XYZ file of C-alpha atoms in Angstrom:
424
model
C -4.532 27.298 21.746
C -3.197 27.176 18.165
C -1.642 23.791 18.898
C -4.872 22.470 20.438
C -6.813 23.591 17.370
C -4.193 21.999 15.117
C -4.415 18.659 16.910
C -8.198 18.780 16.837
C -8.093 19.477 13.116
C -5.774 16.550 12.539
C -7.903 14.230 14.644
C -11.040 15.248 12.788
C -9.631 14.141 9.437
C -8.535 10.650 10.473
C -10.410 7.945 12.368
C -7.650 5.896 13.978
C -7.513 2.674 15.927
C -8.602 3.635 19.432
C -6.587 1.259 21.609
C -4.411 3.986 23.136
C -1.193 2.326 21.904
C 1.717 3.344 19.680
C 1.099 7.055 20.153
C 4.737 7.331 19.148
C 6.484 4.757 16.925
C 7.259 1.514 18.803
C 10.872 0.810 19.780
C 12.441 -2.536 20.512
C 14.332 -5.565 19.216
C 13.155 -7.961 16.493
C 14.739 -11.217 15.371
C 14.026 -11.494 11.656
C 16.614 -9.466 9.711
C 19.608 -10.741 11.662
C 18.540 -14.291 12.627
C 15.920 -15.100 9.979
C 14.437 -18.628 10.267
C 17.456 -20.410 11.742
C 15.954 -23.451 13.466
C 19.186 -25.476 13.701
C 19.667 -25.409 17.451
C 21.898 -28.485 17.363
C 24.346 -27.073 14.841
C 24.022 -23.383 15.774
C 22.639 -23.175 19.317
C 23.719 -19.570 19.925
C 21.908 -18.134 16.905
C 18.839 -20.306 16.346
C 15.298 -19.044 16.914
C 14.780 -20.213 20.488
C 13.751 -19.015 23.908
C 17.440 -18.744 24.837
C 18.047 -16.215 22.043
C 15.147 -14.004 23.114
C 16.039 -14.198 26.789
C 19.614 -13.239 25.965
C 18.510 -10.268 23.887
C 16.089 -9.146 26.597
C 18.946 -9.260 29.098
C 21.151 -7.159 26.818
C 18.462 -4.619 25.989
C 18.403 -3.827 29.699
C 22.045 -4.299 30.719
C 23.499 -2.461 27.700
C 21.356 0.637 28.105
C 18.884 0.205 25.237
C 15.856 0.090 27.519
C 17.034 3.267 29.226
C 16.756 5.205 25.949
C 13.334 3.827 24.994
C 13.655 0.372 23.429
C 10.991 -1.722 25.136
C 9.645 -4.524 22.917
C 11.235 -7.952 22.449
C 9.531 -9.273 19.329
C 9.532 -12.865 18.116
C 9.192 -13.195 14.342
C 8.426 -16.257 12.180
C 9.534 -19.856 12.901
C 8.602 -20.086 16.587
C 5.757 -22.562 16.060
C 5.330 -26.278 15.748
C 4.269 -27.302 12.235
C 0.836 -28.390 13.493
C -1.693 -27.033 15.961
C -2.476 -28.807 19.198
C -5.397 -31.200 19.828
C -7.788 -28.318 20.662
C -6.726 -26.276 17.656
C -4.375 -24.140 19.720
C -1.049 -22.720 18.574
C 1.935 -24.605 19.996
C 5.454 -23.208 20.313
C 8.231 -25.481 19.059
C 8.735 -27.891 21.942
C 12.482 -28.256 21.483
C 13.387 -24.625 20.874
C 10.821 -23.104 23.258
C 10.485 -25.830 25.899
C 9.172 -23.427 28.547
C 6.420 -22.114 26.270
C 5.521 -18.600 25.176
C 3.804 -17.533 28.396
C 7.009 -18.281 30.303
C 9.021 -16.294 27.755
C 6.591 -13.389 28.043
C 6.909 -13.538 31.836
C 10.699 -13.422 31.540
C 10.538 -10.384 29.265
C 8.028 -8.632 31.518
C 10.188 -9.297 34.582
C 12.884 -7.237 32.850
C 10.487 -4.311 32.575
C 10.066 -4.912 28.838
C 7.148 -5.873 26.581
C 6.655 -9.003 24.511
C 5.729 -9.211 20.833
C 4.812 -12.162 18.628
C 4.358 -12.962 14.934
C 1.547 -14.636 13.032
C 0.069 -14.610 9.537
C -3.397 -13.923 8.178
C -3.161 -16.873 5.757
C -3.259 -20.646 6.028
C 0.456 -20.599 6.821
C 3.096 -18.149 7.896
C 5.658 -17.137 5.291
C 7.944 -19.925 6.533
C 5.207 -22.552 6.433
C 3.949 -22.674 10.028
C 0.242 -22.516 10.978
C -1.495 -19.236 10.138
C -4.564 -17.760 11.831
C -7.064 -18.309 9.001
C -10.060 -20.081 10.503
C -8.766 -19.636 14.053
C -8.447 -15.885 14.442
C -10.608 -15.524 17.556
C -8.950 -18.458 19.309
C -5.480 -17.179 18.437
C -6.237 -13.662 19.667
C -7.469 -15.074 22.956
C -4.401 -17.299 23.205
C -2.096 -14.328 22.680
C -3.917 -12.482 25.441
C -3.555 -15.482 27.753
C 0.198 -15.423 27.061
C 0.172 -11.690 27.944
C 1.452 -10.633 24.543
C 1.873 -6.862 24.078
C 2.449 -6.602 20.316
C 1.208 -8.708 17.390
C 2.620 -8.571 13.878
C 0.272 -10.163 11.325
C 1.913 -11.051 7.997
C 0.024 -11.851 4.787
C 1.563 -14.916 3.108
C -0.680 -17.735 1.851
C -3.770 -15.530 1.844
C -5.904 -13.718 -0.701
C -5.277 -9.936 -0.799
C -8.928 -9.480 -1.739
C -9.939 -10.952 1.636
C -7.709 -8.687 3.704
C -10.193 -5.807 3.882
C -12.341 -8.101 6.008
C -9.785 -10.396 7.651
C -7.371 -7.868 9.104
C -10.082 -5.755 10.787
C -11.719 -8.908 12.105
C -8.536 -10.074 13.801
C -7.986 -6.598 15.202
C -11.443 -6.669 16.750
C -10.674 -10.057 18.283
C -7.501 -8.608 19.813
C -9.397 -5.651 21.265
C -12.171 -7.843 22.679
C -9.658 -9.754 24.789
C -9.264 -6.618 26.906
C -5.478 -6.874 26.755
C -3.699 -3.917 25.125
C -1.786 -5.271 22.110
C -0.124 -3.171 19.415
C -1.440 -4.391 16.065
C 1.081 -4.380 13.208
C -0.425 -5.211 9.791
C 1.058 -6.259 6.457
C -2.294 -5.636 4.793
C -1.402 -2.796 2.362
C 1.853 -4.214 0.974
C 0.229 -7.458 -0.171
C -2.598 -5.554 -1.820
C -0.171 -3.207 -3.540
C 1.734 -6.208 -4.910
C -1.583 -7.612 -6.189
C -2.471 -4.358 -7.968
C -5.146 -3.433 -5.427
C -5.361 0.109 -4.082
C -5.402 -0.226 -0.274
C -8.220 1.367 1.694
C -6.058 3.395 4.061
C -9.085 4.847 5.816
C -9.903 1.348 7.027
C -6.256 0.431 7.634
C -5.771 3.466 9.865
C -8.951 2.616 11.748
C -7.857 -0.942 12.502
C -4.035 -1.048 12.651
C -1.394 0.724 14.739
C 1.227 0.355 12.021
C 1.548 -1.274 8.644
C 4.044 -2.299 6.002
C 3.629 -0.790 2.550
C 6.852 -1.775 0.762
C 9.447 -4.532 0.435
C 11.078 -6.314 3.345
C 14.346 -4.631 4.191
C 17.548 -6.568 3.556
C 20.810 -5.801 5.318
C 22.307 -3.908 2.381
C 22.693 -0.340 1.164
C 20.840 -1.197 -2.080
C 17.802 -2.344 -0.085
C 17.919 0.698 2.161
C 18.157 3.009 -0.856
C 15.099 1.375 -2.448
C 13.076 2.081 0.705
C 14.338 5.667 0.879
C 13.269 6.145 -2.739
C 9.849 4.600 -2.109
C 9.155 6.904 0.826
C 10.335 9.948 -1.124
C 8.611 9.146 -4.401
C 5.283 8.272 -2.760
C 5.296 10.750 0.118
C 2.214 12.693 -0.919
C 0.258 9.437 -0.875
C 1.529 7.902 2.365
C 2.377 10.815 4.697
C -1.283 11.757 5.372
C -1.866 8.263 6.782
C 0.678 8.620 9.603
C 0.065 10.057 13.047
C -0.106 9.132 16.738
C -1.412 5.583 17.028
C -1.077 4.809 13.298
C 2.285 4.779 11.518
C 3.803 3.607 8.261
C 6.456 0.945 8.873
C 9.594 0.958 6.713
C 10.900 -2.168 8.495
C 13.807 -2.948 10.799
C 17.064 -1.266 11.751
C 20.001 -3.456 10.758
C 23.708 -2.741 10.556
C 25.557 -5.989 9.844
C 25.767 -5.284 6.107
C 25.845 -1.475 6.288
C 28.819 0.808 6.655
C 29.058 3.183 9.591
C 27.865 6.121 7.477
C 24.999 4.112 6.010
C 23.838 3.026 9.457
C 23.827 6.669 10.538
C 21.754 7.505 7.464
C 19.146 4.849 8.233
C 18.774 5.924 11.856
C 18.461 9.603 10.899
C 15.932 9.028 8.134
C 13.867 6.613 10.219
C 13.582 9.429 12.787
C 12.633 11.959 10.114
C 10.021 9.523 8.772
C 8.517 8.761 12.216
C 9.301 5.060 11.837
C 9.270 2.251 14.383
C 12.793 1.716 15.723
C 12.980 -2.074 15.830
C 16.592 -3.175 15.990
C 17.424 -6.463 14.268
C 21.057 -6.793 15.268
C 23.169 -9.127 17.369
C 23.457 -7.198 20.624
C 26.176 -9.582 21.824
C 28.681 -8.528 19.184
C 27.608 -5.053 18.049
C 30.523 -2.625 17.748
C 30.528 0.419 20.037
C 30.157 2.962 17.237
C 27.047 1.208 15.902
C 25.626 0.891 19.387
C 26.086 4.650 19.802
C 23.989 5.247 16.671
C 21.109 3.164 18.012
C 21.320 4.840 21.420
C 21.552 8.437 20.189
C 19.054 10.077 22.534
C 18.656 13.229 20.485
C 17.767 11.364 17.303
C 15.439 9.068 19.247
C 13.722 12.200 20.582
C 13.035 13.282 16.993
C 11.596 9.866 16.153
C 9.419 9.929 19.276
C 8.171 13.492 18.801
C 4.583 13.608 20.139
C 3.126 15.287 17.067
C 3.782 12.069 15.126
C 4.087 13.917 11.800
C 5.986 11.967 9.152
C 8.674 14.023 7.432
C 9.211 14.446 3.724
C 11.910 14.907 1.098
C 12.059 18.604 0.207
C 15.058 18.612 -2.149
C 16.659 16.142 -4.545
C 19.362 17.029 -7.053
C 22.448 15.237 -8.339
C 22.595 12.759 -5.468
C 21.971 15.279 -2.679
C 18.703 15.054 -0.770
C 17.224 17.110 2.056
C 14.506 15.661 4.279
C 12.535 17.673 6.830
C 10.107 16.869 9.652
C 7.977 19.285 11.713
C 8.385 18.650 15.441
C 7.798 20.299 18.791
C 8.216 22.830 20.292
C 5.773 25.080 18.450
C 5.681 28.836 18.874
C 2.607 30.633 17.553
C 2.179 29.116 14.060
C 5.806 28.045 13.666
C 7.024 24.487 14.056
C 10.465 23.360 15.032
C 12.144 21.028 12.540
C 14.523 18.126 12.178
C 16.419 18.319 8.883
C 18.555 15.577 7.324
C 21.052 16.174 4.530
C 21.742 12.908 2.699
C 24.557 12.281 0.222
C 23.566 9.539 -2.239
C 26.625 10.137 -4.424
C 29.273 7.452 -4.979
C 32.228 9.595 -6.020
C 34.041 8.983 -2.750
C 34.411 12.507 -1.436
C 32.284 14.493 1.011
C 29.864 16.990 -0.515
C 29.226 20.515 0.748
C 25.617 21.642 0.994
C 24.826 25.304 1.719
C 21.310 26.634 2.268
C 19.530 29.293 4.323
C 17.062 28.332 7.024
C 14.369 30.150 5.086
C 15.044 27.989 2.035
C 14.408 24.978 4.283
C 11.013 26.397 5.254
C 12.138 27.761 8.650
C 10.642 31.246 8.667
C 10.019 32.269 12.273
C 11.341 35.818 12.798
C 12.347 34.818 16.337
C 14.944 32.382 14.973
C 15.891 28.785 15.714
C 18.411 27.140 17.979
C 20.264 24.743 15.687
C 22.119 21.627 16.804
C 23.931 18.828 14.962
C 22.512 15.614 16.468
C 25.401 13.295 15.580
C 28.287 15.683 16.205
C 26.586 17.152 19.299
C 27.411 20.716 18.224
C 25.151 23.619 19.226
C 25.246 26.421 16.639
C 23.235 28.817 18.762
C 20.198 30.811 17.641
C 20.141 31.494 13.904
C 17.818 33.740 11.912
C 15.884 32.496 8.883
C 18.297 34.332 6.601
C 21.359 32.586 8.030
C 23.085 30.319 5.543
C 24.306 27.039 6.967
C 26.895 24.826 5.309
C 27.284 21.127 6.028
C 29.758 18.559 4.753
C 28.121 15.184 4.080
C 30.086 11.974 3.556
C 29.202 9.617 0.671
C 26.156 7.498 1.611
C 26.155 9.533 4.820
C 23.987 12.059 6.581
C 24.043 15.236 8.640
C 20.960 15.664 10.807
C 20.145 18.985 12.458
C 17.499 19.969 14.955
C 16.157 23.527 14.759
C 14.039 24.529 17.763
C 11.921 27.606 17.187
C 12.584 30.301 19.774
C 9.987 32.246 21.784
C 9.403 35.844 20.842
C 11.928 37.931 22.734
C 10.850 40.591 25.237
C 7.167 39.801 24.751
C 4.794 40.079 27.709
C 2.486 37.500 26.152
C 2.719 34.051 27.760
C 4.431 31.324 25.789
C 2.442 28.465 24.358
C 2.228 25.834 27.139
C 3.053 23.193 24.530
C 6.424 24.895 24.201
C 7.160 24.557 27.893
C 5.951 20.996 28.007
C 8.504 19.720 25.551
C 11.504 21.898 26.322
C 11.714 22.088 30.112
C 14.608 20.066 31.522
């Protein structure tokens, strides 16, 4: 009952987009970070933005086990269009690179048991200079539905940030009126923030399933650190906006320019922050150790926790940070937690971090079963006064899961929410 009351309280404070989608952060594969706007299919046929690339990645998402752990969207980003609309004002996929058309590509993706996502822009043009939706938003929404699109990302280049408070909701309504369920990913707040406008997050939450609020990620540790800092420094402002059906979006998972430890850090923190897990990597050449990071079921389970609460940074001192996220199961008034210890130091040696569970905010007298999610080590049930010590590599992470335990020897029934999310 305490959990039901909690969820009702949360739902009463936020009016969210009611399309029944993205109740947990979306997972899938996205082209942009790794393949950008490569349209040279004559000189680089294996890596250009084309139907062959997306079919290949859809094949690999299934055959290499990504779909089995939850990755389900195959998302096309910018540069898929012809430079001009068709004779009836319709969007036209590049005839050379997508000769079969987008409906055929969507059908191919769906036949694999996956879902299909597409990119457009609220402005006159997309960021790469292809036709935007401005002036054609209803027609484009209906065209996406006719192609059986499942996910739409709407960028904000070549548009006025002052118009977005009207334009983004309008396009969302057009999507909903088609009757086809389509996740709606907005870039609305980030463009307004850049323009010095304070975004209306009440409206954004009501109309979008997820949204960007900071820089595009680049495949580098410096870029990743800037995003980590943004989410930590602004957490009191952005955390209240996140929840089932409406999530902040810190951008893609990439690993081409990251070390092994840095890739582990991104995956762990994206789970703590309840972020979409949209891989932008070359699945044909990914190394086994990086593949294992992306397919870590226990960390994915943290990301996909049904409460949808975004975690926060609870400690920062001399390059050591601790991030914590409340998750299920819940016992009485006590949450379980995922906790990430991050070493931002550059001195080249692992750092020891020692702290009691109570100091981390874990106070249930019944204790917590603690597990290291990368090392797959179960530390058993620990009391709040137990001090744990972890060794964290430079630019690396240790992520623990602490599941609150039911009260021992009690005749009172356990919270059914506890059983729901812990039964094997």
